[in-house]
mmCIF file of C-alpha atoms in Angstrom:
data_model
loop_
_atom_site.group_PDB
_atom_site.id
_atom_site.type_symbol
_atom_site.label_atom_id
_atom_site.label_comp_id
_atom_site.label_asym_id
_atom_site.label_seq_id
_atom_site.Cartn_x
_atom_site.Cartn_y
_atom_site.Cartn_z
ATOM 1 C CA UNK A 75 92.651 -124.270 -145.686
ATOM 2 C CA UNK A 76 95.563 -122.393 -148.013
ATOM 3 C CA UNK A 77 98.316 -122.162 -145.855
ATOM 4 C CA UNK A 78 100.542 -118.381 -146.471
ATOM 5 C CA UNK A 79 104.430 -118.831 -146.590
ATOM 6 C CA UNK A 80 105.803 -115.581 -145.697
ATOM 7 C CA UNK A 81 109.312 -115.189 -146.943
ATOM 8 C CA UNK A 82 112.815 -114.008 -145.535
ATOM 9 C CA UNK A 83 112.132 -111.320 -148.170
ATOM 10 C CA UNK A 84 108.479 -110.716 -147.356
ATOM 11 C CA UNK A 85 109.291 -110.499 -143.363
ATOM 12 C CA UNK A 86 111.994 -107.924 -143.907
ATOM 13 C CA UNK A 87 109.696 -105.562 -145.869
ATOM 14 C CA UNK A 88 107.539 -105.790 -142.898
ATOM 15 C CA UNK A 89 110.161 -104.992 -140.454
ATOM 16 C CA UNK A 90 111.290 -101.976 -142.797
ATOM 17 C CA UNK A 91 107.671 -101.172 -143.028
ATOM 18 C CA UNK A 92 107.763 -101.184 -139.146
ATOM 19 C CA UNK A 93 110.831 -99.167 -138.583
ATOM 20 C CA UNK A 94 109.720 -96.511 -140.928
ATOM 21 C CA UNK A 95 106.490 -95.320 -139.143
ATOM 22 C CA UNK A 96 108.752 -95.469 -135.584
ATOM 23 C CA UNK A 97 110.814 -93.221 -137.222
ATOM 24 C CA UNK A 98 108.035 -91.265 -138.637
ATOM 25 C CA UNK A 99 106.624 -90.976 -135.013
ATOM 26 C CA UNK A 100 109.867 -89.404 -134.165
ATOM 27 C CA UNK A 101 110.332 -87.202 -136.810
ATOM 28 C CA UNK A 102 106.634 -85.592 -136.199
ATOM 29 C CA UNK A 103 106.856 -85.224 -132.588
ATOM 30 C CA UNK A 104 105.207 -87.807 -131.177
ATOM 31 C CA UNK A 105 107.964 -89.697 -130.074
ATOM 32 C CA UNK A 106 111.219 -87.392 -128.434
ATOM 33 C CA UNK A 107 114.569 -88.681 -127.553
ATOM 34 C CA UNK A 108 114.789 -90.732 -124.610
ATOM 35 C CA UNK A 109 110.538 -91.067 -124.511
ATOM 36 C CA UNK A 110 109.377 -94.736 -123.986
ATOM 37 C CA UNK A 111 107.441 -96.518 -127.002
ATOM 38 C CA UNK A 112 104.106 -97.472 -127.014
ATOM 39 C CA UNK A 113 103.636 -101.020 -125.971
ATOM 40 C CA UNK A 114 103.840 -103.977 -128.622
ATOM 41 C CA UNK A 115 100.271 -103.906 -128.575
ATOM 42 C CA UNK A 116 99.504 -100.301 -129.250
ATOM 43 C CA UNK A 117 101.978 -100.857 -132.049
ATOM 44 C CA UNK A 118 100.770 -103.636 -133.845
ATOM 45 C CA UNK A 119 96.967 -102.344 -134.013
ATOM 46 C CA UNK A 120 98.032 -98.917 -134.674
ATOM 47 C CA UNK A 121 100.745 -100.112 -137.725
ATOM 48 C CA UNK A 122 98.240 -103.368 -138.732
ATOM 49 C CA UNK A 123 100.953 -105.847 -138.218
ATOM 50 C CA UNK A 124 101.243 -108.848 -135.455
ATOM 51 C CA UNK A 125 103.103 -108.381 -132.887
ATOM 52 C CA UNK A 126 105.782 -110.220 -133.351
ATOM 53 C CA UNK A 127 106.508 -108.387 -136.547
ATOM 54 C CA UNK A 128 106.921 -105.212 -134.083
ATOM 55 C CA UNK A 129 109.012 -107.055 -131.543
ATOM 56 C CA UNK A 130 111.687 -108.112 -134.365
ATOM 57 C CA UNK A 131 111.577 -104.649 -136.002
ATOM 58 C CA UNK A 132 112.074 -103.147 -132.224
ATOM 59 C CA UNK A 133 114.805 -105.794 -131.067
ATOM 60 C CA UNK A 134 116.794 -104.746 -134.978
ATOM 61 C CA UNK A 135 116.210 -101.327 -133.422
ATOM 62 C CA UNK A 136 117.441 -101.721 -129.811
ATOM 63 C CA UNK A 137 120.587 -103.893 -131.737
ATOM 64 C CA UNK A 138 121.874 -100.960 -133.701
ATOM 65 C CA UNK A 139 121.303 -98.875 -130.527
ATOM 66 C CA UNK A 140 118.623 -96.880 -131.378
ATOM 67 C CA UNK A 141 116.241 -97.816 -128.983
ATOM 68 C CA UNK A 142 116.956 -99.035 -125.460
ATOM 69 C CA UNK A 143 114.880 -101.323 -123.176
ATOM 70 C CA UNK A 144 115.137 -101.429 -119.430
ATOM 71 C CA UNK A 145 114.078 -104.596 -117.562
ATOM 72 C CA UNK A 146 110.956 -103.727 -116.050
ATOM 73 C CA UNK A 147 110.169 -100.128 -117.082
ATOM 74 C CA UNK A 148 110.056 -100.291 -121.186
ATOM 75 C CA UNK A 149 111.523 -99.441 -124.341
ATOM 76 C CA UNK A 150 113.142 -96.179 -124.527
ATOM 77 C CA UNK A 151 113.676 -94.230 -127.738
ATOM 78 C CA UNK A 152 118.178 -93.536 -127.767
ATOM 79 C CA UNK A 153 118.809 -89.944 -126.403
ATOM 80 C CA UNK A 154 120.797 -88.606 -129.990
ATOM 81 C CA UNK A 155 119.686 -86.189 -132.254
ATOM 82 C CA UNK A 156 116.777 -86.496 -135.274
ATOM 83 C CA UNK A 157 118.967 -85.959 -137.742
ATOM 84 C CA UNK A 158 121.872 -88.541 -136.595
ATOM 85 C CA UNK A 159 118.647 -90.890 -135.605
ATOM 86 C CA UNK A 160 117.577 -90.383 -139.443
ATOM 87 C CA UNK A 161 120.787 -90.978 -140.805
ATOM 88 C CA UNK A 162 121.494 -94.471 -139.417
ATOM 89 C CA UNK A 163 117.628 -95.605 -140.015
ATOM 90 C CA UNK A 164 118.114 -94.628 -143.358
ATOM 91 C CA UNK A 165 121.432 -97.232 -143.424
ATOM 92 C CA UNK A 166 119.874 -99.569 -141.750
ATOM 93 C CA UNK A 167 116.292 -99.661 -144.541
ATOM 94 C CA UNK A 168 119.197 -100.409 -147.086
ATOM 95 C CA UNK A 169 120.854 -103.212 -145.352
ATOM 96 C CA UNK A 170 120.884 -106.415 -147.454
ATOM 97 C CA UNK A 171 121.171 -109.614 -145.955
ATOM 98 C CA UNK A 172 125.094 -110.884 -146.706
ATOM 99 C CA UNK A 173 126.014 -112.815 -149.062
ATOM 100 C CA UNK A 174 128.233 -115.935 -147.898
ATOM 101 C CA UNK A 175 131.281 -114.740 -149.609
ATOM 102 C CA UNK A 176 131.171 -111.345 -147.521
ATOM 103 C CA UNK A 177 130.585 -113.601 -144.692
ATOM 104 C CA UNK A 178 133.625 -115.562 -145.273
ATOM 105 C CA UNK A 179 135.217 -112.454 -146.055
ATOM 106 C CA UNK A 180 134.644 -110.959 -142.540
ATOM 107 C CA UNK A 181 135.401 -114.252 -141.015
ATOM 108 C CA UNK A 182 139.041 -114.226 -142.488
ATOM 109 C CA UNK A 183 139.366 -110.195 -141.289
ATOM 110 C CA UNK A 184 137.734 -111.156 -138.055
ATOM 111 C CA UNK A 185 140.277 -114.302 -137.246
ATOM 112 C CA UNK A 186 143.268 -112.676 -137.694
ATOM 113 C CA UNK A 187 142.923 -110.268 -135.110
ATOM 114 C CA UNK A 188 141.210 -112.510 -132.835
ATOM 115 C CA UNK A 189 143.971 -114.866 -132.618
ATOM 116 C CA UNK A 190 146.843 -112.302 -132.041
ATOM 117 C CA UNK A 191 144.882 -111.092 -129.514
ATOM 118 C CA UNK A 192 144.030 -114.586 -128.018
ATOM 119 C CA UNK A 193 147.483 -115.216 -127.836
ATOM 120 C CA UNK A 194 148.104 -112.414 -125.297
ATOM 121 C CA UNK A 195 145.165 -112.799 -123.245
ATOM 122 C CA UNK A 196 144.505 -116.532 -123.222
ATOM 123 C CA UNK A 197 143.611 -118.389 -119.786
ATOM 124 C CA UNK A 198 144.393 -121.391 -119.091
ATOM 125 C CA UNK A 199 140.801 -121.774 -118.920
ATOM 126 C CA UNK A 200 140.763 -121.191 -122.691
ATOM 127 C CA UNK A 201 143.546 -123.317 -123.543
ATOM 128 C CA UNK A 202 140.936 -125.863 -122.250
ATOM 129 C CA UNK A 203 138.017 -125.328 -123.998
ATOM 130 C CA UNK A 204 140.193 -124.729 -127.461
ATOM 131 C CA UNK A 205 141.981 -128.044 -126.574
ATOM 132 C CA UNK A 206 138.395 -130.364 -126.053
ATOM 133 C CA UNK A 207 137.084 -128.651 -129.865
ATOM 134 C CA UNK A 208 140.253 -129.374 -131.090
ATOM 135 C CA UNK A 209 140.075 -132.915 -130.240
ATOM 136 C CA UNK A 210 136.465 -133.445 -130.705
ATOM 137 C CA UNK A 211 137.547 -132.031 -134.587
ATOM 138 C CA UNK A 212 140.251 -134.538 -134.865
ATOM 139 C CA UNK A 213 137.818 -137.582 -133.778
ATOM 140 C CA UNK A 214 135.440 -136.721 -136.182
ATOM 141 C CA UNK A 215 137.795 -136.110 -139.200
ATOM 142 C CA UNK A 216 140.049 -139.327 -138.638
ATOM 143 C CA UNK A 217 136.642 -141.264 -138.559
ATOM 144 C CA UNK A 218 135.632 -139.742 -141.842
ATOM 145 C CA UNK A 219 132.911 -137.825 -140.282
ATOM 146 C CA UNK A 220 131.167 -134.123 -141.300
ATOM 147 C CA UNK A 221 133.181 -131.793 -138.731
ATOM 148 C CA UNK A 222 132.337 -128.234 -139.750
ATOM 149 C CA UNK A 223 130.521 -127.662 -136.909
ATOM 150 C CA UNK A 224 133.176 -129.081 -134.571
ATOM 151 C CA UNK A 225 136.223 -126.783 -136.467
ATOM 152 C CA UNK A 226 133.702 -123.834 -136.163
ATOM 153 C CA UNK A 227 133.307 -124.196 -132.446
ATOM 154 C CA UNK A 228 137.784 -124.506 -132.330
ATOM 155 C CA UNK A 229 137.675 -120.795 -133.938
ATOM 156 C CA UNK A 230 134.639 -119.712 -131.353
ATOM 157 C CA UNK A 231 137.065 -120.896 -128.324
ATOM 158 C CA UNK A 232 139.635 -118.845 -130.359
ATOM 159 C CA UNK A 233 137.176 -115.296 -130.554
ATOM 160 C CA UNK A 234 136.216 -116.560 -126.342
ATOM 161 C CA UNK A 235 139.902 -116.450 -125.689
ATOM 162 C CA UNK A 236 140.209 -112.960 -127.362
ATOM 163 C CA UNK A 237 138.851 -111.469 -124.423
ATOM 164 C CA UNK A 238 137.050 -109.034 -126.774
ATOM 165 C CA UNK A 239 133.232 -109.466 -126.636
ATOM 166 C CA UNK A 240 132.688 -107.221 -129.523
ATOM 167 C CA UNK A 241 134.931 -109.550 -131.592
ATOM 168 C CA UNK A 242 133.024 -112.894 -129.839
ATOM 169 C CA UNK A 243 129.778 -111.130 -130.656
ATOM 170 C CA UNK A 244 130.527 -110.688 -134.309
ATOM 171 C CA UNK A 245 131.651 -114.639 -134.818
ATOM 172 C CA UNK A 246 128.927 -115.637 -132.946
ATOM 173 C CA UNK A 247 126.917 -113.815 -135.483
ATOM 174 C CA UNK A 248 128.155 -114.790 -137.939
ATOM 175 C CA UNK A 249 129.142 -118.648 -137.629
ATOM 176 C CA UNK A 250 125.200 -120.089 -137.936
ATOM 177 C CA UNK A 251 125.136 -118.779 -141.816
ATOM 178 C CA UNK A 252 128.388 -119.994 -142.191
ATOM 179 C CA UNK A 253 127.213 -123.390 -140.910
ATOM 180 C CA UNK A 254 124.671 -123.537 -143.472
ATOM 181 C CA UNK A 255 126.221 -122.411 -146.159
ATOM 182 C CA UNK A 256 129.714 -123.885 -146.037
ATOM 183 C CA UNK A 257 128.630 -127.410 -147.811
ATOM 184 C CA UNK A 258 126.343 -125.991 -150.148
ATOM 185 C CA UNK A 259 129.186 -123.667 -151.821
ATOM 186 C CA UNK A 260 131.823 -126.527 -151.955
ATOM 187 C CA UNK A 261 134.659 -123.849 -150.204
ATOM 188 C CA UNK A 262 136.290 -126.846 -149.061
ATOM 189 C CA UNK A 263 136.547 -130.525 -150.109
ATOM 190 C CA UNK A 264 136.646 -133.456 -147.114
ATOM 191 C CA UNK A 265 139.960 -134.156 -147.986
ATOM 192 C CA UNK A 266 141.274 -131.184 -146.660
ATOM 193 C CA UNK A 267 139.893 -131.820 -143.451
ATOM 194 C CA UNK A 268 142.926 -134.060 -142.322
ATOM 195 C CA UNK A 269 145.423 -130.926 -143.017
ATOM 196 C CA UNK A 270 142.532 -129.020 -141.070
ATOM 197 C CA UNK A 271 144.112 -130.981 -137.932
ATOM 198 C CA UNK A 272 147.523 -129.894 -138.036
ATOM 199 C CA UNK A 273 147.211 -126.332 -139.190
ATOM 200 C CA UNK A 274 144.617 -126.265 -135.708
ATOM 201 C CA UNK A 275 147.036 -127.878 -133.808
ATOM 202 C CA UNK A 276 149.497 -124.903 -134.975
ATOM 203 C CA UNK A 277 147.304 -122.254 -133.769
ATOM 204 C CA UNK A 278 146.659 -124.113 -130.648
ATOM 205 C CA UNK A 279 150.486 -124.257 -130.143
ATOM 206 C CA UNK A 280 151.293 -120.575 -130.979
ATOM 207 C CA UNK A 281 148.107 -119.439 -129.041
ATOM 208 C CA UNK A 282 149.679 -121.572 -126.019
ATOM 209 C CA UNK A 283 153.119 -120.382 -126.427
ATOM 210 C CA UNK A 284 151.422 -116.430 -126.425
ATOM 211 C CA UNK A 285 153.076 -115.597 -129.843
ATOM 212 C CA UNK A 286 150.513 -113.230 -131.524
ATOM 213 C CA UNK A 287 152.516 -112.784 -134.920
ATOM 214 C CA UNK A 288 153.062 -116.786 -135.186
ATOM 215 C CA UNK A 289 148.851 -117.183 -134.451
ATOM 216 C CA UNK A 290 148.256 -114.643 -136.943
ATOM 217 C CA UNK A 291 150.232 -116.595 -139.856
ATOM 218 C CA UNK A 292 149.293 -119.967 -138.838
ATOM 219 C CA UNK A 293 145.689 -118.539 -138.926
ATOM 220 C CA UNK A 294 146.523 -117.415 -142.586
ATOM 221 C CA UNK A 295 148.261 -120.523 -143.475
ATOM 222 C CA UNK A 296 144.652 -122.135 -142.372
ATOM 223 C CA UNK A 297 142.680 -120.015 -144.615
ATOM 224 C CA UNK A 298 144.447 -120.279 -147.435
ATOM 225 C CA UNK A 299 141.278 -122.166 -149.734
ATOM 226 C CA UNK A 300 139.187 -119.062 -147.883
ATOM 227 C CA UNK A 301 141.606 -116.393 -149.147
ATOM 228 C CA UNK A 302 141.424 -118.006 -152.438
ATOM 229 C CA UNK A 303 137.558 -118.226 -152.400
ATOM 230 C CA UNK A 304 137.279 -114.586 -152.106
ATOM 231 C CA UNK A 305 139.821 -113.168 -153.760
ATOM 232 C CA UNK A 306 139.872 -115.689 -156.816
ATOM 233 C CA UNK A 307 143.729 -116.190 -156.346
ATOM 234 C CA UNK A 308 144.955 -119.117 -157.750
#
């Protein structure tokens, strides 16, 4: 039996393939504005694809807000115009997956304004949480331990403590491929996982103290191999 391996690559042309004939449906009348989709079912038999290629082409859909489901009743096709609706499935066909640097990239933009604003809005609920990833960072560095996962979940507590869900959101989306990839492109050698401890400690502090401009350039300070991984800056 020849076992097919369908790749990332493979999958998305599916999913494109997918979100073109919804938006076909639209455009020749068969779907309007705020009219509920067929079921997966219909979907897949009518497009020749499984049905879980239709559910992750629909749940890309419903994530850029162009369709809506409602526990219960179905999913809903977003009440804004054809041509807007074109527009942004048109973007959203062209849509690459990113490349780690642009992930970094965002990460840096991201951080910056998530720990000003974590320094005015942080609980002392969050002061908690950042202080047990903090520490669980420092016990794995000082016993010469992997701890990427551990200094990612610090900077999640961070985003939590931003009291923006938007900006949470985006980290959270983000951090998995940055998981993965961080080893792989050598960004930052073990030994500078030691320093790691007191420029998170510094954050901590100015996050605790509730002095945004001090988190922002401690954050910096902290990124400084990041910056010069994008940017090439020597």
């Amino acid at each position: 039996m020849k076992l097919e391996v369908i790749s990332k690559s493979d999958n998305r042309e599916v999913q494109n393939s997918i979100i073109s004939q919804i938006r076909d449906l639209i455009n020749y009348k068969n779907l309007e504005p705020g009219d509920k989709l067929p079921s997966e079912r219909s979907l897949s038999e009518k497009f020749s694809v499984s049905r879980s290629s239709v559910r992750d082409a629909i749940q890309k859909l419903e994530f850029y807000g162009l369709l809506k489901s409602i526990p219960q009743s179905g999913t809903f096709v977003a009440n804004i115009g054809v041509i807007a609706m074109n527009g942004m499935i048109d973007d959203i066909l062209r849509l690459e997956d990113p490349d780690f640097k642009s992930l970094v990239e965002t990460r840096i933009l991201l951080e910056l304004k998530i720990a000003r604003l974590a320094a005015l809005r942080r609980t002392d609920e969050d002061l908690r949480q950042m202080s047990e990833a903090l520490e669980a960072y420092s016990e794995k560095v000082l016993k010469g331990e992997d701890a990427v996962q551990e200094d990612l979940l610090f900077h999640l507590a961070i985003a939590k403590a931003s009291g923006n869900s938007s900006l949470n959101t985006l980290m959270l989306m983000i951090t998995p491929e940055i998981i993965t990839n961080f080893e792989k492109h050598h960004v930052c050698d073990k030994g500078m996982a030691r320093s790691g401890i007191k420029e998170h400690q510094d954050i901590f502090n100015a996050i605790k103290d509730q002095n945004p401009l001090e988190a922002k350039e401690k954050v910096k300070v902290h990124f400084k191999t990041l910056y010069q991984y994008c940017y090439n800056i020597e």
